[in-house]
Short mmCIF file of C-alpha atoms in Angstrom, two decimals:
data_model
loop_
_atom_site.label_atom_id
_atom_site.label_comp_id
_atom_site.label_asym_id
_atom_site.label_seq_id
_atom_site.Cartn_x
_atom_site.Cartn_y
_atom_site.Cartn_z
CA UNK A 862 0.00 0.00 0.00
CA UNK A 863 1.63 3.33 -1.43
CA UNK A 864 1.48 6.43 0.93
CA UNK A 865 -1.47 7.86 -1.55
CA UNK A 866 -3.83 4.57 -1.09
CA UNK A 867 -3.12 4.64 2.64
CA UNK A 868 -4.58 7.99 2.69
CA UNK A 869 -7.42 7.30 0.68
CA UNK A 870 -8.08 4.12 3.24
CA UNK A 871 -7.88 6.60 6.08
CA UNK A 872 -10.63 8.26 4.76
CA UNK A 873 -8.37 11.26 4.41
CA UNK A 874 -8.96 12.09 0.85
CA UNK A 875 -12.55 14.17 -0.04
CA UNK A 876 -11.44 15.11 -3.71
CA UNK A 877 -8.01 16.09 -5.21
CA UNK A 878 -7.84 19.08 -8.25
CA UNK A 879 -6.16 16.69 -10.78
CA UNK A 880 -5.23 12.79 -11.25
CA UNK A 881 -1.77 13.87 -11.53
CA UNK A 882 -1.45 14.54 -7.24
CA UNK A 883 -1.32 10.93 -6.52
CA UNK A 884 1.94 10.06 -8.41
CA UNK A 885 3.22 13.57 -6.88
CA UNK A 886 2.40 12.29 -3.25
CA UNK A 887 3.69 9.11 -3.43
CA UNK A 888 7.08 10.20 -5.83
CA UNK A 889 7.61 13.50 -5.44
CA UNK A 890 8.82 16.27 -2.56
CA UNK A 891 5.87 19.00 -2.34
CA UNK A 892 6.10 22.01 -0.40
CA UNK A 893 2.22 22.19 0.78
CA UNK A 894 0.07 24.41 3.43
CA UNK A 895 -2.79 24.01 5.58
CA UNK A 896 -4.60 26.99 6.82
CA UNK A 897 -6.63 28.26 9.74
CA UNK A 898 -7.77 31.45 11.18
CA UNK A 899 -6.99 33.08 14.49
CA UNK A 900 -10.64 32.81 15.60
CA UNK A 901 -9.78 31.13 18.76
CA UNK A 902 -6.58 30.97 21.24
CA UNK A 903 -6.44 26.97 20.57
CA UNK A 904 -6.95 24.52 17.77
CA UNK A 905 -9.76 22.31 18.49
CA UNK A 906 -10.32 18.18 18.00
CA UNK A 907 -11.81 19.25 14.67
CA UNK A 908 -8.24 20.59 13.40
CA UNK A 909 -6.80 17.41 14.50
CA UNK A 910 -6.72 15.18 11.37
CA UNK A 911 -5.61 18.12 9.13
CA UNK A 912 -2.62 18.91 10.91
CA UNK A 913 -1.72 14.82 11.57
CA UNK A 914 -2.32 15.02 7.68
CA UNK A 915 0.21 17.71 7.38
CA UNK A 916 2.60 15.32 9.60
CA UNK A 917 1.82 12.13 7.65
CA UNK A 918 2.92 14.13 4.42
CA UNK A 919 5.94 15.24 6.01
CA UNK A 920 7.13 11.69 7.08
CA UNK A 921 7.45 10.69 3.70
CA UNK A 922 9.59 13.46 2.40
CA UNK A 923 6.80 16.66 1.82
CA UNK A 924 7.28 19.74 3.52
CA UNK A 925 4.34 21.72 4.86
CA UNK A 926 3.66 25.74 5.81
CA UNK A 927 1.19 26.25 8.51
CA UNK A 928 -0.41 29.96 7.23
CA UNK A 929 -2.51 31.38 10.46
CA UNK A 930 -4.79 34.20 8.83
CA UNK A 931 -3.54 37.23 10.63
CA UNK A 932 -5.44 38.92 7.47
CA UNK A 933 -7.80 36.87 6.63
CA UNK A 934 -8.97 36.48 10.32
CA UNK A 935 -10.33 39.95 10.10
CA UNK A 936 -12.41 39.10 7.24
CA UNK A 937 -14.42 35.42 8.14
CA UNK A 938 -14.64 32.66 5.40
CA UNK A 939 -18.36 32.75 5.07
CA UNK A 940 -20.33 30.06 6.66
CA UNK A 941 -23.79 28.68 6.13
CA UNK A 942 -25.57 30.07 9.07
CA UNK A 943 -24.75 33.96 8.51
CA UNK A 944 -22.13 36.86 9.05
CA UNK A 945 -19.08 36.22 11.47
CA UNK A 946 -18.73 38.58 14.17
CA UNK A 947 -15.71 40.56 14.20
CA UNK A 948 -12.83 40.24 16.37
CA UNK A 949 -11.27 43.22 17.42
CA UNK A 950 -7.48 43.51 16.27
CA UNK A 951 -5.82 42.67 20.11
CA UNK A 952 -7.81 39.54 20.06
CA UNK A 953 -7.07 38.63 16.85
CA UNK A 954 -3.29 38.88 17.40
CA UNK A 955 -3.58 37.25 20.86
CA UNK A 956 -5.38 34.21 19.49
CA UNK A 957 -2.49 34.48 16.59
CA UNK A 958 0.16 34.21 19.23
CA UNK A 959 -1.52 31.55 21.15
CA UNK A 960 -1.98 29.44 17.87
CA UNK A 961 1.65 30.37 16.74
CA UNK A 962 3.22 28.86 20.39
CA UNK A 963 0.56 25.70 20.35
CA UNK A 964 1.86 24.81 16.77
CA UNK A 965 5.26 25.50 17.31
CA UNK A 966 5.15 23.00 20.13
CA UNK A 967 2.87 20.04 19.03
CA UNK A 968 4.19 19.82 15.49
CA UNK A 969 7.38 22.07 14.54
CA UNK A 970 5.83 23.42 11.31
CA UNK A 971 7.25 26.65 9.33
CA UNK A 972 4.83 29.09 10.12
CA UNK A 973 3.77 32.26 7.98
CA UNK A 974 1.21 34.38 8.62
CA UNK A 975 -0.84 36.41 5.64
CA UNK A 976 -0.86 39.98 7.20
CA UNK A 977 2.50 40.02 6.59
CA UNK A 978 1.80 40.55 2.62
CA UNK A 979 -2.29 41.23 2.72
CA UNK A 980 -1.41 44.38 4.41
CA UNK A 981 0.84 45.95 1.87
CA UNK A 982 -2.44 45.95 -0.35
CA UNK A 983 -3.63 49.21 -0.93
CA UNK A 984 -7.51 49.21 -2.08
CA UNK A 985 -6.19 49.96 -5.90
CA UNK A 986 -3.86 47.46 -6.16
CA UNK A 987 -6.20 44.91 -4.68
CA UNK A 988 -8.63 45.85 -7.26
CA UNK A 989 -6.51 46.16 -9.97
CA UNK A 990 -3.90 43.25 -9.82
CA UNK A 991 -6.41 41.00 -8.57
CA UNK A 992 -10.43 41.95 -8.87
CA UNK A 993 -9.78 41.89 -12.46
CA UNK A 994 -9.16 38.33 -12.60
CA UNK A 995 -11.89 37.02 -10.62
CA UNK A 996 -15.40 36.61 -12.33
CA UNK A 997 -18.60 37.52 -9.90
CA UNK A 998 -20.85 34.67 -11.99
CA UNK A 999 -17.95 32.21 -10.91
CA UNK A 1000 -17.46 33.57 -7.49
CA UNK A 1001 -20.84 33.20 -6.67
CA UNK A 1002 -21.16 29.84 -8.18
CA UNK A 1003 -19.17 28.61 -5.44
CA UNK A 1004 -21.05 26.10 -2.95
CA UNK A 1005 -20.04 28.34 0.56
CA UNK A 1006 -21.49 31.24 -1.46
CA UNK A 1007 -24.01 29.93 -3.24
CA UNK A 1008 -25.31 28.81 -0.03
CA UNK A 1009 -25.70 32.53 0.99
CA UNK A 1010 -27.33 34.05 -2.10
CA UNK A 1011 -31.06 34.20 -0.63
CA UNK A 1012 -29.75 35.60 3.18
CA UNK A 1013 -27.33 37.70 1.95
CA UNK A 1014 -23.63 37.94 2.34
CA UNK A 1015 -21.63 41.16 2.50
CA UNK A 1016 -19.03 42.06 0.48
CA UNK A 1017 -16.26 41.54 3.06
CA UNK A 1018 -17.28 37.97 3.56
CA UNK A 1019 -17.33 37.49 -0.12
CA UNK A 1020 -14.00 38.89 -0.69
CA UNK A 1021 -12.39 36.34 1.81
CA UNK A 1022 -12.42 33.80 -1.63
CA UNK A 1023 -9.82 36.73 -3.04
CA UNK A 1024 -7.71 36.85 -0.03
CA UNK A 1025 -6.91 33.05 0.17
CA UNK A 1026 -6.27 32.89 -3.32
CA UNK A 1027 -3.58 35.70 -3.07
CA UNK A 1028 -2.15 33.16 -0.34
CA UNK A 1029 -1.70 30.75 -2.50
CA UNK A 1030 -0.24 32.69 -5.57
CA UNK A 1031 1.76 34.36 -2.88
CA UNK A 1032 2.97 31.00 -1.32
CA UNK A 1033 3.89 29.46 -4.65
CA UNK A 1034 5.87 32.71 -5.76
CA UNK A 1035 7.69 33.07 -2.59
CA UNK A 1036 8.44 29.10 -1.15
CA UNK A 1037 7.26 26.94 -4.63
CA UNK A 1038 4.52 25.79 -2.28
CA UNK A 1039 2.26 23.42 -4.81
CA UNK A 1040 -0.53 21.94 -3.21
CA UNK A 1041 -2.88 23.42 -0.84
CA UNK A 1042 -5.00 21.32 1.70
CA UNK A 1043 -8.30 21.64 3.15
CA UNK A 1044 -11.50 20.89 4.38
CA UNK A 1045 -13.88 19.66 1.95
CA UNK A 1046 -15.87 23.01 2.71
CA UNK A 1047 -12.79 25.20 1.19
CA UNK A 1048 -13.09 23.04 -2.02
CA UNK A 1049 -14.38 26.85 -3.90
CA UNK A 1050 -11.73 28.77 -2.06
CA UNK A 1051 -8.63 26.53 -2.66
CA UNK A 1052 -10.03 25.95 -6.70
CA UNK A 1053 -9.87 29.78 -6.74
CA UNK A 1054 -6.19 29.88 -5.83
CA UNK A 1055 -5.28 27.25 -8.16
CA UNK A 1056 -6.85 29.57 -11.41
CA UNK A 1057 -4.95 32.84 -9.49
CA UNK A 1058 -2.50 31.18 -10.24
CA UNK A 1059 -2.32 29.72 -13.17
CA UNK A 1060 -3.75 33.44 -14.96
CA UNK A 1061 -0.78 34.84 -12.95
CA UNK A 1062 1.91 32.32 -13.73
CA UNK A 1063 0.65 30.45 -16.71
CA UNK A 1064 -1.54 27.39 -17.74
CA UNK A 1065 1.69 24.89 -17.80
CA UNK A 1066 2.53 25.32 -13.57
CA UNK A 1067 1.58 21.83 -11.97
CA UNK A 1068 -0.17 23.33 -8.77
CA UNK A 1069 -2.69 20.74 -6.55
CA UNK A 1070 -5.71 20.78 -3.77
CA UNK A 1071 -6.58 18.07 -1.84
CA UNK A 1072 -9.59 18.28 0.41
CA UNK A 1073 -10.38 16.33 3.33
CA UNK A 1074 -14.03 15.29 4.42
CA UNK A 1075 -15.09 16.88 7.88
CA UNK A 1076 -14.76 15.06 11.08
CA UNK A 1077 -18.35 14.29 12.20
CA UNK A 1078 -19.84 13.17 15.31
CA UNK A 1079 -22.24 10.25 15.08
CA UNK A 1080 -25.30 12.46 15.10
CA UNK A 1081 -23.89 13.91 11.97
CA UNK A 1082 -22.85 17.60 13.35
CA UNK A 1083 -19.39 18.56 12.87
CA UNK A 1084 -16.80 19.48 15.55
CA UNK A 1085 -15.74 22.95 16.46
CA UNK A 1086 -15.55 25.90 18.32
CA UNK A 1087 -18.82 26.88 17.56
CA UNK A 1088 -20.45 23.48 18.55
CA UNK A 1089 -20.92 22.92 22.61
CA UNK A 1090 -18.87 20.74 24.35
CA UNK A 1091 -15.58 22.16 22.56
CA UNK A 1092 -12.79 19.83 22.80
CA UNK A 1093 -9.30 21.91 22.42
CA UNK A 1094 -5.92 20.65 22.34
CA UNK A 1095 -4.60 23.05 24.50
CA UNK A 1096 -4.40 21.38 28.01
CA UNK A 1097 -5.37 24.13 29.82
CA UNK A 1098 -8.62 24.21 28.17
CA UNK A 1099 -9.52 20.41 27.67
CA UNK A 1100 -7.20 17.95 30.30
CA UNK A 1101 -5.96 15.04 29.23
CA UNK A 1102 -8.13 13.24 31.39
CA UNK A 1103 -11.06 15.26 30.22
CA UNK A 1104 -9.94 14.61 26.56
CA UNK A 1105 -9.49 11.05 27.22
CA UNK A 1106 -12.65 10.42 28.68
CA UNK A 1107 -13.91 12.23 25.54
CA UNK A 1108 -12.73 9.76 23.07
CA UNK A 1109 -13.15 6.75 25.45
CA UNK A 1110 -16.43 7.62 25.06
CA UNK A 1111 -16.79 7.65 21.54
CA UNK A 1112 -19.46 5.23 19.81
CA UNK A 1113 -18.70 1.71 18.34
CA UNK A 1114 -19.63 3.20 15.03
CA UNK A 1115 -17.30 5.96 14.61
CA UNK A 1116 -14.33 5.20 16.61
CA UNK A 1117 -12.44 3.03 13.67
CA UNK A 1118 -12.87 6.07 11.51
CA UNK A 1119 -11.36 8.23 14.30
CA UNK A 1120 -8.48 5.65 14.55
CA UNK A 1121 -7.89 5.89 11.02
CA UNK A 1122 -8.25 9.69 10.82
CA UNK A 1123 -7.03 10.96 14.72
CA UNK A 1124 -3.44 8.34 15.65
CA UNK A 1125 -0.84 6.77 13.59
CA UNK A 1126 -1.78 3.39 14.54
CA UNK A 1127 -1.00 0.95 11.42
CA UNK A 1128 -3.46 -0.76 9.53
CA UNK A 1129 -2.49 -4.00 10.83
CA UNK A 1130 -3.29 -2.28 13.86
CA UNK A 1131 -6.14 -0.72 13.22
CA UNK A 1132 -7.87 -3.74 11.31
CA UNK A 1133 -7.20 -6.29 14.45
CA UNK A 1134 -9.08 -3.33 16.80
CA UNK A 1135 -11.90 -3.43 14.18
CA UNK A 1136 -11.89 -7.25 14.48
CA UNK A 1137 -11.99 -6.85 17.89
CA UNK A 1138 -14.65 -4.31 18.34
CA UNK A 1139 -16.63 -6.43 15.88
CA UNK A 1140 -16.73 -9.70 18.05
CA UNK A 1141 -16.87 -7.67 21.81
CA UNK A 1142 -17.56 -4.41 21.55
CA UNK A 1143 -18.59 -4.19 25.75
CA UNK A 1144 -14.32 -4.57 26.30
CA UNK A 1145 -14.42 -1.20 24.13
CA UNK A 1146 -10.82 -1.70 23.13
CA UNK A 1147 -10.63 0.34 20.14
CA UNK A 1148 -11.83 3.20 22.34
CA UNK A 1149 -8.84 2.81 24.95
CA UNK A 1150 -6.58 2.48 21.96
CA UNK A 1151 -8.11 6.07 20.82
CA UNK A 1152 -8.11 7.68 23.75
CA UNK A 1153 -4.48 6.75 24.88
CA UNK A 1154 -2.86 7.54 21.48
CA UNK A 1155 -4.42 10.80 20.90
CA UNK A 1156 -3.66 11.58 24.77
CA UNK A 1157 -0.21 10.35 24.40
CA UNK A 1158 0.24 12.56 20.96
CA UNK A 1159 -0.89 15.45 22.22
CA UNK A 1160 0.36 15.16 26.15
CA UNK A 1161 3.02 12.95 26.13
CA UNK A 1162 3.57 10.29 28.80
CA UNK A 1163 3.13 12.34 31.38
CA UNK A 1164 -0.64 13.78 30.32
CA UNK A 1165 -1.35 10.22 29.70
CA UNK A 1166 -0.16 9.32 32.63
CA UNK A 1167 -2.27 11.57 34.50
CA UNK A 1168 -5.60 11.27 32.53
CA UNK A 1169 -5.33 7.05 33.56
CA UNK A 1170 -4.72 7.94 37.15
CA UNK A 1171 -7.90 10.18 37.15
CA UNK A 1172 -9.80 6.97 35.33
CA UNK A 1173 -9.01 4.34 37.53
CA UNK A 1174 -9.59 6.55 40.78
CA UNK A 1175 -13.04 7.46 39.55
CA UNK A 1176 -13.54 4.20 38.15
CA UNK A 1177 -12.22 2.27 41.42
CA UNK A 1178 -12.89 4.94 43.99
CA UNK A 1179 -9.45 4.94 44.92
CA UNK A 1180 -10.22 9.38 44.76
CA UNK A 1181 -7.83 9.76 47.90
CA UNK A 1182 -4.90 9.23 45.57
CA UNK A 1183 -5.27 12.20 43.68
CA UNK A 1184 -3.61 15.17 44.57
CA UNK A 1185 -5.73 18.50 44.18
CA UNK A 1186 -5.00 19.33 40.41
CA UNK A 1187 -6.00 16.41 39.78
CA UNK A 1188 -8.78 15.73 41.65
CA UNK A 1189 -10.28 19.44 39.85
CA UNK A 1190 -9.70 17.81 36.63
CA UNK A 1191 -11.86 14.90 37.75
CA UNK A 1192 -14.94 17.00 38.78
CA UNK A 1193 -14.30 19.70 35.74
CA UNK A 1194 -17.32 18.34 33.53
CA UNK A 1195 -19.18 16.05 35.92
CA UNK A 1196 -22.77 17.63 36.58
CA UNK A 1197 -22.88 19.55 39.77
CA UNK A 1198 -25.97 18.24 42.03
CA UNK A 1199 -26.63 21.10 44.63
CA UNK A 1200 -27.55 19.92 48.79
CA UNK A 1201 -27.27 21.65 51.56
CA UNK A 1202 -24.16 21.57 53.92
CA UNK A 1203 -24.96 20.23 57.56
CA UNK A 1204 -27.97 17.89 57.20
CA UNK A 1205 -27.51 13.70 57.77
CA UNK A 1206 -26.28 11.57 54.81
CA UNK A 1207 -30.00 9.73 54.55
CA UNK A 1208 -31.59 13.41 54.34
CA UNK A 1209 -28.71 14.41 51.28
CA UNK A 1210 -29.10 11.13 49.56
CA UNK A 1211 -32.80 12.35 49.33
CA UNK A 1212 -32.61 15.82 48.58
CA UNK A 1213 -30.20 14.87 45.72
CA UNK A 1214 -32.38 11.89 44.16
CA UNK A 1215 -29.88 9.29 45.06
CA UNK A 1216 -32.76 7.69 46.92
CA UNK A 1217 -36.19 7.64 46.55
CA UNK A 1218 -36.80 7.16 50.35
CA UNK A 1219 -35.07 7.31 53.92
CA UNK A 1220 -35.57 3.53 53.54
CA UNK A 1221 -33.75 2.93 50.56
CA UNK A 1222 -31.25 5.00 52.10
CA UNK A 1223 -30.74 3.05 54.94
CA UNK A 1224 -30.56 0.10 53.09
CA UNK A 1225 -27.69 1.46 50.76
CA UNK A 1226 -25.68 2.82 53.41
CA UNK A 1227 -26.16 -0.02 56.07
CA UNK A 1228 -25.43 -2.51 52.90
CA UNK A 1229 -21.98 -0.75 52.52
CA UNK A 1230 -22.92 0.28 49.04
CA UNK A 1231 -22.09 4.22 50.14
CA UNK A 1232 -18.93 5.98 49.55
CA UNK A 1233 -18.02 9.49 50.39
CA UNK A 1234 -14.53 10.47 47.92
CA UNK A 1235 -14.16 6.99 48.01
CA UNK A 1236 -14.38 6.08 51.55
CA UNK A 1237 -17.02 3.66 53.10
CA UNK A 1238 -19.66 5.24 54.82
CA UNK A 1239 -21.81 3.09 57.10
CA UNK A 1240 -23.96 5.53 59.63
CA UNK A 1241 -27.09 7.17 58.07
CA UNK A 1242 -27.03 9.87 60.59
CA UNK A 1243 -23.33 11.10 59.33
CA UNK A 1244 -23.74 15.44 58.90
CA UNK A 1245 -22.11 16.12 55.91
CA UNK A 1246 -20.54 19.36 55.82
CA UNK A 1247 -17.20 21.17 54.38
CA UNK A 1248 -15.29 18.75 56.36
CA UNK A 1249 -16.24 15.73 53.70
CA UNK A 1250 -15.11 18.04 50.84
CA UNK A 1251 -13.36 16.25 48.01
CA UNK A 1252 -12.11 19.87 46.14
CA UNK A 1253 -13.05 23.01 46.07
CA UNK A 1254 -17.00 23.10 47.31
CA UNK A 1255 -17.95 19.40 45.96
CA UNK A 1256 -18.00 15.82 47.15
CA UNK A 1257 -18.35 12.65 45.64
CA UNK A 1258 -21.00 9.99 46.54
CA UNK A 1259 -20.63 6.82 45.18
CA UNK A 1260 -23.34 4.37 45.09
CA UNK A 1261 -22.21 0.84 44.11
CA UNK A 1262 -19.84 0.31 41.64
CA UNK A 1263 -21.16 2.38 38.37
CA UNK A 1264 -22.89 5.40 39.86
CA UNK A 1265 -20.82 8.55 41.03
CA UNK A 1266 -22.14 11.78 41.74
CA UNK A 1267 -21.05 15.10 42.17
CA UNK A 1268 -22.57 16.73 44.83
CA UNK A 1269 -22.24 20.95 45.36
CA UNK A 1270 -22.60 21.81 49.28
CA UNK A 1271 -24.26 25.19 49.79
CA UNK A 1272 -25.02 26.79 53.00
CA UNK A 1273 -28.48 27.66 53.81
#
């Protein structure tokens, strides 16, 4: 299997501009970019298998640019749903910086950034060097436009088409940079680019797009910054633990294609998880293959390390082990059930729906079924108060084996 059908089995390969890219993936040395705008101060789970892409390419002998739209950040590719909001300039070069240093780190990729050569556009030479090659009837023939016809779209938004094509006539001129990747949703944007430049440089350059289909959830919606639940890979935003519970979590029917698309996992391996999953899917070991690659990628040992501490306390109720970051990264995005500090465990086991009746109560905590931060609890008429605190103003109850909750003490 050459690189260029290991891609395609992936699932990493929406559409390519010309049969002639896979003999130039699998044979050649391309200089190639991916880019993203400064929308956010972190790159998101939904950036992931672009940029692994990018590293993939590079392995076997490609080089890639990573362009962060400084310019074209103040602009917004246009989107389905309406207008962008704008960001004002000191956020805009914050999130740049942030993105810049998060790159830098994870992956080691040149960097450029488009204000650098967007800004020395005055209006006239936009207009003139470059408005004058671009047709309106094929601009707004373009599915992310097209889309936006009967709501409107406003000029700015449908300039942003322009923009990224001067990116990639500028790229080529200045680093011979021949391929540009992206989402399948950039298909009209990087097409653009590729006839910039070939009215610019001439019909004979050998320029390429590649396009990549969208990471989806099982329900269908896509992931990103604009979805809820955001999962980032900055740490500091989304733990390990809480981004390896995240994929852990993901359903039988989408976590081969996250396998293929998210780790570097061979095929061999890949294939004998999908066997796996296939015969017992309850041992979920495609998911803990997932989860600890990813985590591992993006963390290193040490985030691993930590996220499978957090796991198997919560999981064993062995919650005195963890020291106090990590016990805040174990309640982070567990639902917060509010009681009231002071009263007897039977009484807070009611008020919190744990049990249905004093009774019931009784029986649980009597039965040694009852754990408070994962210590056995025996006496009904226990007052629970801030001295039973697990981290900050919560506790954990534990009922059993499978059922932990996070309980929020307020004072009356």
């Amino acid at each position: 299997m050459n690189l260029f059908e290991e891609l395609k089995w992936r699932g990493l390969i929406d559409n390519t501009t010309s049969p002639e890219l896979e003999d130039a993936i699998n044979n050649d040395s391309l200089t190639f970019y991916i880019g993203t705008d400064p929308t956010a101060d972190s790159l998101h789970i939904g950036h992931y298998s672009s940029l692994l892409m990018a590293k993939r390419l590079e392995k076997h002998g490609h080089h890639p640019i990573m362009l962060v739209g400084g310019a074209t950040g103040f602009i917004g590719d246009p989107k389905a749903s309406g207008e962008r909001s704008m960001l004002t300039p000191e956020v805009l070069e914050a999130n740049y910086n942030a993105l810049h240093k998060q790159i830098q780190a994870l992956w080691g990729f040149q960097m450029v950034n488009n204000l650098d050569w967007i800004k020395k556009l005055s209006v006239i030479d936009f207009l003139r060097d470059y408005g004058k090659l671009f047709n309106v009837n094929y601009m707004i023939n373009k599915e992310t436009v097209k889309k936006r016809l009967d709501s409107g779209i406003s000029y700015t938004e449908f300039s942003y088409m322009i923009l990224q094509s001067i990116d990639f006539l500028h790229l080529y001129q200045t680093y011979n940079c021949r391929m540009q990747i992206g989402g399948q949703d950039q298909w009209g944007n990087i097409t653009s680019g590729l006839e910039l430049i070939r009215k610019v440089e001439g019909s004979d350059v050998k320029c390429f797009g590649l396009t990549m289909p969208l990471i989806t959830k099982a329900d269908g919606t896509k992931f990103g910054k604009s979805e809820t639940g955001t999962v980032w890979l900055d740490g500091n935003k989304t733990s390990p633990y809480a981004l390896y519970q995240f994929l852990f979590n993901t359903e039988d029917s989408k976590v081969i294609e996250y396998l293929k698309k998210l780790t570097f996992l061979s095929v061999e391996e890949i294939e004998e998880l999908e066997r796996k999953t296939k015969e017992d899917a309850g041992r979920r070991e495609a998911q803990r293959a997932l989860a600890e690659a990813v985590v591992k990628d993006l963390h290193g040992e040490k985030g691993l390390e930590s996220a499978l501490k957090i796991t198997n306390a919560l999981f064993r109720g062995n919650l005195q082990d963890l020291n106090e970051e990590e016990r805040k990264d174990a309640i982070k995005d567990m639902e917060k059930i509010q009681a009231k500090a002071g009263q007897k465990l039977e009484d807070l086991m009611i008020e919190t729906k744990v049990a249905k009746s004093k009774r019931e109560a009784r029986e649980w905590i009597k039965g040694n079924s009852i754990a408070i931060n994962g210590i056995k609890v025996t006496d009904p008429n226990q007052i629970i108060d801030n001295a039973d605190l697990f981290v900050e103003n919560v506790l954990i109850l534990r009922r059993g084996k499978k059922n932990s909750y996070c309980i929020e003490l307020v004072e009356e």
